PDB file of C-alpha atoms in Angstrom:
ATOM      1  CA  ALA A  76     -29.788  10.687  -8.112  1.00  0.00           C
ATOM      2  CA  GLN A  77     -27.486   8.833 -10.379  1.00  0.00           C
ATOM      3  CA  LYS A  78     -23.876  10.326 -10.770  1.00  0.00           C
ATOM      4  CA  VAL A  79     -20.742   9.141 -12.218  1.00  0.00           C
ATOM      5  CA  THR A  80     -17.406  10.490 -10.992  1.00  0.00           C
ATOM      6  CA  GLN A  81     -14.057  10.295 -12.842  1.00  0.00           C
ATOM      7  CA  ALA A  82     -11.721  12.230 -10.381  1.00  0.00           C
ATOM      8  CA  GLN A  83      -8.776  12.083 -12.656  1.00  0.00           C
ATOM      9  CA  THR A  84      -9.193  14.946 -15.199  1.00  0.00           C
ATOM     10  CA  GLU A  85      -5.810  14.104 -16.989  1.00  0.00           C
ATOM     11  CA  ILE A  86      -3.143  11.531 -16.819  1.00  0.00           C
ATOM     12  CA  SER A  87      -0.023  11.390 -18.566  1.00  0.00           C
ATOM     13  CA  VAL A  88       2.170   8.413 -18.764  1.00  0.00           C
ATOM     14  CA  VAL A  89       4.998   7.171 -21.087  1.00  0.00           C
ATOM     15  CA  GLU A  90       4.514   4.327 -23.495  1.00  0.00           C
ATOM     16  CA  LYS A  91       4.585   0.878 -21.990  1.00  0.00           C
ATOM     17  CA  GLU A  92       3.520   1.989 -18.531  1.00  0.00           C
ATOM     18  CA  ASP A  93       0.188   0.594 -17.119  1.00  0.00           C
ATOM     19  CA  VAL A  94      -2.486   3.059 -16.289  1.00  0.00           C
ATOM     20  CA  THR A  95      -5.596   2.903 -14.239  1.00  0.00           C
ATOM     21  CA  LEU A  96      -8.567   5.085 -14.815  1.00  0.00           C
ATOM     22  CA  ASP A  97     -10.918   5.513 -11.976  1.00  0.00           C
ATOM     23  CA  CYS A  98     -14.758   5.563 -12.090  1.00  0.00           C
ATOM     24  CA  VAL A  99     -16.989   5.803  -9.042  1.00  0.00           C
ATOM     25  CA  TYR A 100     -20.818   5.699  -9.348  1.00  0.00           C
ATOM     26  CA  GLU A 101     -23.875   6.527  -7.366  1.00  0.00           C
ATOM     27  CA  THR A 102     -27.351   4.908  -7.886  1.00  0.00           C
ATOM     28  CA  ARG A 103     -30.281   3.778  -5.794  1.00  0.00           C
ATOM     29  CA  ASP A 104     -31.204   1.136  -8.430  1.00  0.00           C
ATOM     30  CA  THR A 105     -30.360  -2.421  -7.812  1.00  0.00           C
ATOM     31  CA  THR A 106     -30.250  -3.292 -11.507  1.00  0.00           C
ATOM     32  CA  TYR A 107     -28.008  -1.043 -13.759  1.00  0.00           C
ATOM     33  CA  TYR A 108     -25.367  -1.186 -16.606  1.00  0.00           C
ATOM     34  CA  LEU A 109     -21.926   0.393 -16.485  1.00  0.00           C
ATOM     35  CA  PHE A 110     -19.960   1.335 -19.709  1.00  0.00           C
ATOM     36  CA  TRP A 111     -16.620   2.755 -20.745  1.00  0.00           C
ATOM     37  CA  TYR A 112     -16.310   4.719 -23.861  1.00  0.00           C
ATOM     38  CA  LYS A 113     -13.267   6.125 -25.620  1.00  0.00           C
ATOM     39  CA  GLN A 114     -13.230   9.400 -27.447  1.00  0.00           C
ATOM     40  CA  PRO A 115     -10.181   9.762 -29.655  1.00  0.00           C
ATOM     41  CA  PRO A 116      -8.954  13.188 -30.908  1.00  0.00           C
ATOM     42  CA  SER A 117     -11.337  12.680 -34.051  1.00  0.00           C
ATOM     43  CA  GLY A 118     -14.264  13.005 -31.660  1.00  0.00           C
ATOM     44  CA  GLU A 119     -16.269   9.883 -31.958  1.00  0.00           C
ATOM     45  CA  LEU A 120     -17.445   7.882 -29.076  1.00  0.00           C
ATOM     46  CA  VAL A 121     -16.318   4.230 -29.283  1.00  0.00           C
ATOM     47  CA  PHE A 122     -17.859   1.573 -27.054  1.00  0.00           C
ATOM     48  CA  LEU A 123     -15.318  -0.375 -25.026  1.00  0.00           C
ATOM     49  CA  ILE A 124     -17.264  -2.405 -22.603  1.00  0.00           C
ATOM     50  CA  ARG A 125     -20.605  -3.020 -20.750  1.00  0.00           C
ATOM     51  CA  ARG A 126     -20.971  -4.533 -17.413  1.00  0.00           C
ATOM     52  CA  ASN A 127     -24.276  -5.341 -15.657  1.00  0.00           C
ATOM     53  CA  SER A 128     -24.866  -4.891 -11.758  1.00  0.00           C
ATOM     54  CA  PHE A 129     -25.060  -8.633 -11.260  1.00  0.00           C
ATOM     55  CA  ASP A 130     -21.896  -9.562 -12.761  1.00  0.00           C
ATOM     56  CA  GLU A 131     -18.771  -8.630 -10.787  1.00  0.00           C
ATOM     57  CA  GLN A 132     -16.360 -10.768 -12.681  1.00  0.00           C
ATOM     58  CA  ASN A 133     -13.525  -8.778 -13.788  1.00  0.00           C
ATOM     59  CA  GLU A 134     -12.896  -8.699 -17.673  1.00  0.00           C
ATOM     60  CA  ILE A 135      -9.958  -8.691 -19.760  1.00  0.00           C
ATOM     61  CA  SER A 136      -9.713  -7.927 -23.334  1.00  0.00           C
ATOM     62  CA  GLY A 137      -6.208  -7.887 -24.754  1.00  0.00           C
ATOM     63  CA  ARG A 138      -4.281  -5.023 -22.975  1.00  0.00           C
ATOM     64  CA  TYR A 139      -7.672  -3.787 -21.410  1.00  0.00           C
ATOM     65  CA  SER A 140      -8.983  -4.910 -18.256  1.00  0.00           C
ATOM     66  CA  TRP A 141     -11.906  -3.787 -15.900  1.00  0.00           C
ATOM     67  CA  ASN A 142     -12.409  -4.060 -12.257  1.00  0.00           C
ATOM     68  CA  PHE A 143     -15.974  -3.809 -11.101  1.00  0.00           C
ATOM     69  CA  GLN A 144     -16.497  -3.664  -7.241  1.00  0.00           C
ATOM     70  CA  LYS A 145     -20.043  -3.104  -6.205  1.00  0.00           C
ATOM     71  CA  SER A 146     -19.065  -2.903  -2.426  1.00  0.00           C
ATOM     72  CA  THR A 147     -17.155   0.306  -3.341  1.00  0.00           C
ATOM     73  CA  SER A 148     -19.363   1.440  -6.316  1.00  0.00           C
ATOM     74  CA  SER A 149     -16.295   1.433  -8.534  1.00  0.00           C
ATOM     75  CA  PHE A 150     -15.619   0.398 -12.224  1.00  0.00           C
ATOM     76  CA  ASN A 151     -12.040   0.975 -12.909  1.00  0.00           C
ATOM     77  CA  PHE A 152     -10.200   0.496 -16.263  1.00  0.00           C
ATOM     78  CA  THR A 153      -6.688  -0.576 -16.618  1.00  0.00           C
ATOM     79  CA  ILE A 154      -4.719  -0.256 -19.704  1.00  0.00           C
ATOM     80  CA  THR A 155      -1.516  -2.531 -19.661  1.00  0.00           C
ATOM     81  CA  ALA A 156       1.609  -1.524 -21.599  1.00  0.00           C
ATOM     82  CA  SER A 157      -0.076   1.664 -22.940  1.00  0.00           C
ATOM     83  CA  GLN A 158       0.624   2.741 -26.494  1.00  0.00           C
ATOM     84  CA  VAL A 159       0.513   6.189 -28.082  1.00  0.00           C
ATOM     85  CA  VAL A 160      -2.635   5.163 -29.946  1.00  0.00           C
ATOM     86  CA  ASP A 161      -4.511   4.838 -26.428  1.00  0.00           C
ATOM     87  CA  SER A 162      -4.300   8.670 -26.090  1.00  0.00           C
ATOM     88  CA  ALA A 163      -7.962   9.741 -25.939  1.00  0.00           C
ATOM     89  CA  VAL A 164     -10.551  10.896 -23.370  1.00  0.00           C
ATOM     90  CA  TYR A 165     -12.173   8.004 -21.647  1.00  0.00           C
ATOM     91  CA  PHE A 166     -15.638   8.210 -20.235  1.00  0.00           C
ATOM     92  CA  CYS A 167     -17.340   5.999 -17.780  1.00  0.00           C
ATOM     93  CA  ALA A 168     -21.068   5.862 -17.962  1.00  0.00           C
ATOM     94  CA  LEU A 169     -24.184   4.621 -16.032  1.00  0.00           C
ATOM     95  CA  SER A 170     -27.290   3.489 -17.652  1.00  0.00           C
ATOM     96  CA  GLU A 171     -30.660   4.375 -16.077  1.00  0.00           C
ATOM     97  CA  PRO A 172     -33.306   1.706 -16.009  1.00  0.00           C
ATOM     98  CA  LEU A 173     -35.965   1.678 -18.681  1.00  0.00           C
ATOM     99  CA  ASN A 174     -38.648   3.099 -16.729  1.00  0.00           C
ATOM    100  CA  GLN A 175     -36.555   6.196 -16.261  1.00  0.00           C
ATOM    101  CA  GLY A 176     -35.707   6.402 -19.933  1.00  0.00           C
ATOM    102  CA  GLY A 177     -32.593   4.349 -20.229  1.00  0.00           C
ATOM    103  CA  LYS A 178     -30.318   7.152 -20.788  1.00  0.00           C
ATOM    104  CA  LEU A 179     -26.623   7.132 -20.090  1.00  0.00           C
ATOM    105  CA  ILE A 180     -25.151   9.374 -17.404  1.00  0.00           C
ATOM    106  CA  PHE A 181     -21.564  10.233 -18.171  1.00  0.00           C
ATOM    107  CA  GLY A 182     -18.609  11.176 -15.899  1.00  0.00           C
ATOM    108  CA  GLN A 183     -16.499  14.153 -16.651  1.00  0.00           C
ATOM    109  CA  GLY A 184     -13.999  11.998 -18.526  1.00  0.00           C
ATOM    110  CA  THR A 185     -10.329  11.361 -18.069  1.00  0.00           C
ATOM    111  CA  GLU A 186      -7.829  12.621 -20.697  1.00  0.00           C
ATOM    112  CA  LEU A 187      -5.102  10.204 -21.095  1.00  0.00           C
ATOM    113  CA  SER A 188      -1.911  11.216 -22.975  1.00  0.00           C
ATOM    114  CA  VAL A 189       0.509   8.518 -23.719  1.00  0.00           C
ATOM    115  CA  LYS A 190       3.880   9.868 -24.679  1.00  0.00           C
ATOM    116  CA  PRO A 191       6.383   7.925 -26.842  1.00  0.00           C
TER     117      PRO A 191
ATOM    118  CA  GLU B  61     -20.481  -3.888 -39.334  1.00  0.00           C
ATOM    119  CA  PRO B  62     -23.550  -1.718 -39.183  1.00  0.00           C
ATOM    120  CA  GLU B  63     -22.938   1.763 -37.890  1.00  0.00           C
ATOM    121  CA  VAL B  64     -24.765   4.904 -37.024  1.00  0.00           C
ATOM    122  CA  THR B  65     -24.253   7.843 -39.421  1.00  0.00           C
ATOM    123  CA  GLN B  66     -24.946  11.597 -38.843  1.00  0.00           C
ATOM    124  CA  THR B  67     -25.238  14.460 -41.286  1.00  0.00           C
ATOM    125  CA  PRO B  68     -23.775  17.100 -41.538  1.00  0.00           C
ATOM    126  CA  SER B  69     -20.517  16.411 -39.739  1.00  0.00           C
ATOM    127  CA  HIS B  70     -20.141  20.241 -39.338  1.00  0.00           C
ATOM    128  CA  GLN B  71     -22.564  22.929 -39.440  1.00  0.00           C
ATOM    129  CA  VAL B  72     -22.128  26.682 -38.949  1.00  0.00           C
ATOM    130  CA  THR B  73     -25.072  28.891 -38.502  1.00  0.00           C
ATOM    131  CA  GLN B  74     -26.291  32.249 -37.397  1.00  0.00           C
ATOM    132  CA  MET B  75     -27.895  32.890 -34.012  1.00  0.00           C
ATOM    133  CA  GLY B  76     -31.601  32.577 -34.414  1.00  0.00           C
ATOM    134  CA  GLN B  77     -31.547  30.275 -37.318  1.00  0.00           C
ATOM    135  CA  GLU B  78     -33.032  26.862 -37.403  1.00  0.00           C
ATOM    136  CA  VAL B  79     -30.841  23.807 -37.866  1.00  0.00           C
ATOM    137  CA  ILE B  80     -31.739  20.179 -38.449  1.00  0.00           C
ATOM    138  CA  LEU B  81     -29.313  17.463 -37.527  1.00  0.00           C
ATOM    139  CA  ARG B  82     -29.881  14.113 -39.078  1.00  0.00           C
ATOM    140  CA  CYS B  83     -29.103  10.599 -37.892  1.00  0.00           C
ATOM    141  CA  VAL B  84     -29.426   7.245 -39.679  1.00  0.00           C
ATOM    142  CA  PRO B  85     -29.609   4.651 -36.917  1.00  0.00           C
ATOM    143  CA  ILE B  86     -28.584   1.008 -37.179  1.00  0.00           C
ATOM    144  CA  SER B  87     -31.605  -0.783 -38.769  1.00  0.00           C
ATOM    145  CA  ASN B  88     -33.785  -2.642 -36.359  1.00  0.00           C
ATOM    146  CA  HIS B  89     -32.723  -0.615 -33.487  1.00  0.00           C
ATOM    147  CA  LEU B  90     -35.729   0.546 -31.435  1.00  0.00           C
ATOM    148  CA  TYR B  91     -34.376   3.140 -28.899  1.00  0.00           C
ATOM    149  CA  PHE B  92     -33.003   6.376 -30.081  1.00  0.00           C
ATOM    150  CA  TYR B  93     -31.177   9.141 -28.078  1.00  0.00           C
ATOM    151  CA  TRP B  94     -29.597  12.480 -28.611  1.00  0.00           C
ATOM    152  CA  TYR B  95     -26.693  13.757 -26.473  1.00  0.00           C
ATOM    153  CA  ARG B  96     -24.558  16.797 -26.731  1.00  0.00           C
ATOM    154  CA  GLN B  97     -21.099  17.573 -25.609  1.00  0.00           C
ATOM    155  CA  ILE B  98     -19.867  21.290 -25.140  1.00  0.00           C
ATOM    156  CA  LEU B  99     -16.162  21.419 -26.101  1.00  0.00           C
ATOM    157  CA  GLY B 100     -14.094  19.959 -23.415  1.00  0.00           C
ATOM    158  CA  GLN B 101     -17.052  18.911 -21.195  1.00  0.00           C
ATOM    159  CA  LYS B 102     -18.871  15.802 -20.509  1.00  0.00           C
ATOM    160  CA  VAL B 103     -21.534  14.136 -22.688  1.00  0.00           C
ATOM    161  CA  GLU B 104     -24.993  15.298 -21.651  1.00  0.00           C
ATOM    162  CA  PHE B 105     -28.182  13.568 -22.315  1.00  0.00           C
ATOM    163  CA  LEU B 106     -30.869  15.543 -24.154  1.00  0.00           C
ATOM    164  CA  VAL B 107     -33.803  13.240 -25.150  1.00  0.00           C
ATOM    165  CA  SER B 108     -34.782   9.554 -25.657  1.00  0.00           C
ATOM    166  CA  PHE B 109     -37.260   8.464 -28.213  1.00  0.00           C
ATOM    167  CA  TYR B 110     -39.059   4.979 -28.559  1.00  0.00           C
ATOM    168  CA  ASN B 111     -42.130   3.927 -30.424  1.00  0.00           C
ATOM    169  CA  ASN B 112     -42.472   7.311 -32.147  1.00  0.00           C
ATOM    170  CA  GLU B 113     -42.602   9.353 -28.984  1.00  0.00           C
ATOM    171  CA  ILE B 114     -40.341  11.000 -26.515  1.00  0.00           C
ATOM    172  CA  SER B 115     -39.511   8.779 -23.490  1.00  0.00           C
ATOM    173  CA  GLU B 116     -37.668  11.275 -21.507  1.00  0.00           C
ATOM    174  CA  LYS B 117     -36.099  14.710 -21.901  1.00  0.00           C
ATOM    175  CA  SER B 118     -33.533  16.676 -19.974  1.00  0.00           C
ATOM    176  CA  GLU B 119     -33.876  20.338 -18.807  1.00  0.00           C
ATOM    177  CA  ILE B 120     -31.644  21.252 -21.694  1.00  0.00           C
ATOM    178  CA  PHE B 121     -34.335  20.043 -24.172  1.00  0.00           C
ATOM    179  CA  ASP B 122     -36.569  23.098 -24.029  1.00  0.00           C
ATOM    180  CA  ASP B 123     -39.171  24.186 -26.403  1.00  0.00           C
ATOM    181  CA  GLN B 124     -36.576  25.129 -28.950  1.00  0.00           C
ATOM    182  CA  PHE B 125     -35.734  21.548 -29.557  1.00  0.00           C
ATOM    183  CA  SER B 126     -37.866  18.826 -31.209  1.00  0.00           C
ATOM    184  CA  VAL B 127     -37.188  15.322 -32.472  1.00  0.00           C
ATOM    185  CA  GLU B 128     -38.967  13.074 -35.060  1.00  0.00           C
ATOM    186  CA  ARG B 129     -38.467  10.129 -37.348  1.00  0.00           C
ATOM    187  CA  PRO B 130     -40.035  11.655 -40.525  1.00  0.00           C
ATOM    188  CA  ASP B 131     -39.789   8.508 -42.673  1.00  0.00           C
ATOM    189  CA  GLY B 132     -39.290   5.639 -40.178  1.00  0.00           C
ATOM    190  CA  SER B 133     -35.489   5.549 -40.709  1.00  0.00           C
ATOM    191  CA  ASN B 134     -33.942   8.929 -40.254  1.00  0.00           C
ATOM    192  CA  PHE B 135     -33.909  10.412 -36.673  1.00  0.00           C
ATOM    193  CA  THR B 136     -33.785  14.179 -36.563  1.00  0.00           C
ATOM    194  CA  LEU B 137     -33.132  16.867 -34.149  1.00  0.00           C
ATOM    195  CA  LYS B 138     -34.242  20.251 -34.838  1.00  0.00           C
ATOM    196  CA  ILE B 139     -33.330  23.360 -33.002  1.00  0.00           C
ATOM    197  CA  ARG B 140     -35.843  26.186 -34.001  1.00  0.00           C
ATOM    198  CA  SER B 141     -33.929  29.191 -32.912  1.00  0.00           C
ATOM    199  CA  THR B 142     -30.237  28.597 -32.224  1.00  0.00           C
ATOM    200  CA  LYS B 143     -28.457  30.424 -29.479  1.00  0.00           C
ATOM    201  CA  LEU B 144     -24.706  30.937 -28.929  1.00  0.00           C
ATOM    202  CA  GLU B 145     -24.679  28.351 -26.159  1.00  0.00           C
ATOM    203  CA  ASP B 146     -26.146  25.601 -28.424  1.00  0.00           C
ATOM    204  CA  SER B 147     -22.607  25.291 -29.978  1.00  0.00           C
ATOM    205  CA  ALA B 148     -21.494  21.765 -29.140  1.00  0.00           C
ATOM    206  CA  MET B 149     -21.059  18.373 -30.700  1.00  0.00           C
ATOM    207  CA  TYR B 150     -24.411  16.520 -30.994  1.00  0.00           C
ATOM    208  CA  PHE B 151     -24.325  12.732 -31.023  1.00  0.00           C
ATOM    209  CA  CYS B 152     -27.126  10.462 -31.958  1.00  0.00           C
ATOM    210  CA  ALA B 153     -27.096   7.002 -30.310  1.00  0.00           C
ATOM    211  CA  ASN B 154     -29.300   3.940 -30.570  1.00  0.00           C
ATOM    212  CA  SER B 155     -29.827   0.420 -29.136  1.00  0.00           C
ATOM    213  CA  GLY B 156     -31.600  -2.580 -30.077  1.00  0.00           C
ATOM    214  CA  VAL B 157     -33.509  -3.011 -26.789  1.00  0.00           C
ATOM    215  CA  SER B 158     -33.212  -0.937 -23.746  1.00  0.00           C
ATOM    216  CA  TRP B 159     -30.098  -1.531 -21.737  1.00  0.00           C
ATOM    217  CA  GLU B 160     -28.354  -2.964 -24.713  1.00  0.00           C
ATOM    218  CA  THR B 161     -25.223  -1.083 -25.695  1.00  0.00           C
ATOM    219  CA  GLN B 162     -25.910   2.337 -27.156  1.00  0.00           C
ATOM    220  CA  TYR B 163     -23.957   2.867 -30.398  1.00  0.00           C
ATOM    221  CA  PHE B 164     -22.953   6.389 -31.127  1.00  0.00           C
ATOM    222  CA  GLY B 165     -22.814   8.085 -34.413  1.00  0.00           C
ATOM    223  CA  PRO B 166     -19.673  10.232 -35.403  1.00  0.00           C
ATOM    224  CA  GLY B 167     -21.372  13.419 -34.174  1.00  0.00           C
ATOM    225  CA  THR B 168     -22.345  16.819 -35.793  1.00  0.00           C
ATOM    226  CA  ARG B 169     -20.214  19.725 -34.718  1.00  0.00           C
ATOM    227  CA  LEU B 170     -22.524  22.826 -34.563  1.00  0.00           C
ATOM    228  CA  LEU B 171     -21.201  26.232 -34.320  1.00  0.00           C
ATOM    229  CA  VAL B 172     -23.570  29.101 -33.653  1.00  0.00           C
ATOM    230  CA  LEU B 173     -22.245  32.593 -34.408  1.00  0.00           C
TER     231      LEU B 173
END
């Protein structure tokens, strides 16, 4: 069965520190998508990135970067030079194939607190 | 930029009452989903909907729950007889084609007393 594990429940850093959020997934499918979503204190879910299982290139978007390693079933998220506005709960998610409904399976989330 | 909207933003109801949560998806999106998040917990899948029928539903989505697209635009989640444990944030999500990114609405916070 598909599963997403975010072992870090809470992380606290001081502004300008780099921080990495871990995500490990399990799936028997050969084709799948992985996602990261941000949930700020206001509660909405904000899409950050999507990665398909065939593309293991790392991606960088400003201060955000993602490291996808299929060999270890991990999709980690790094924030460089963190800012107070990065404080939120971050969810990693795995998408099931269409013939299984296409739903997202979420990890438990990592609550990031960035202190000034 | 098109976005998903949900109404109401908050709803308080008495146990046993019916509630209807509404979602206006991004136009031309074809796949619709409801998820819920109990306070402090992870986001859980409830149901997926495509071509005017349910594609998949979770164990949570029992006979008390139903979904429909009454007018081809709105997408609703009905809970017929609410229980205390239905208190949660309910998110609507949709995507253009399967496996495209699912865009989430802002959520409806439901409190059952």
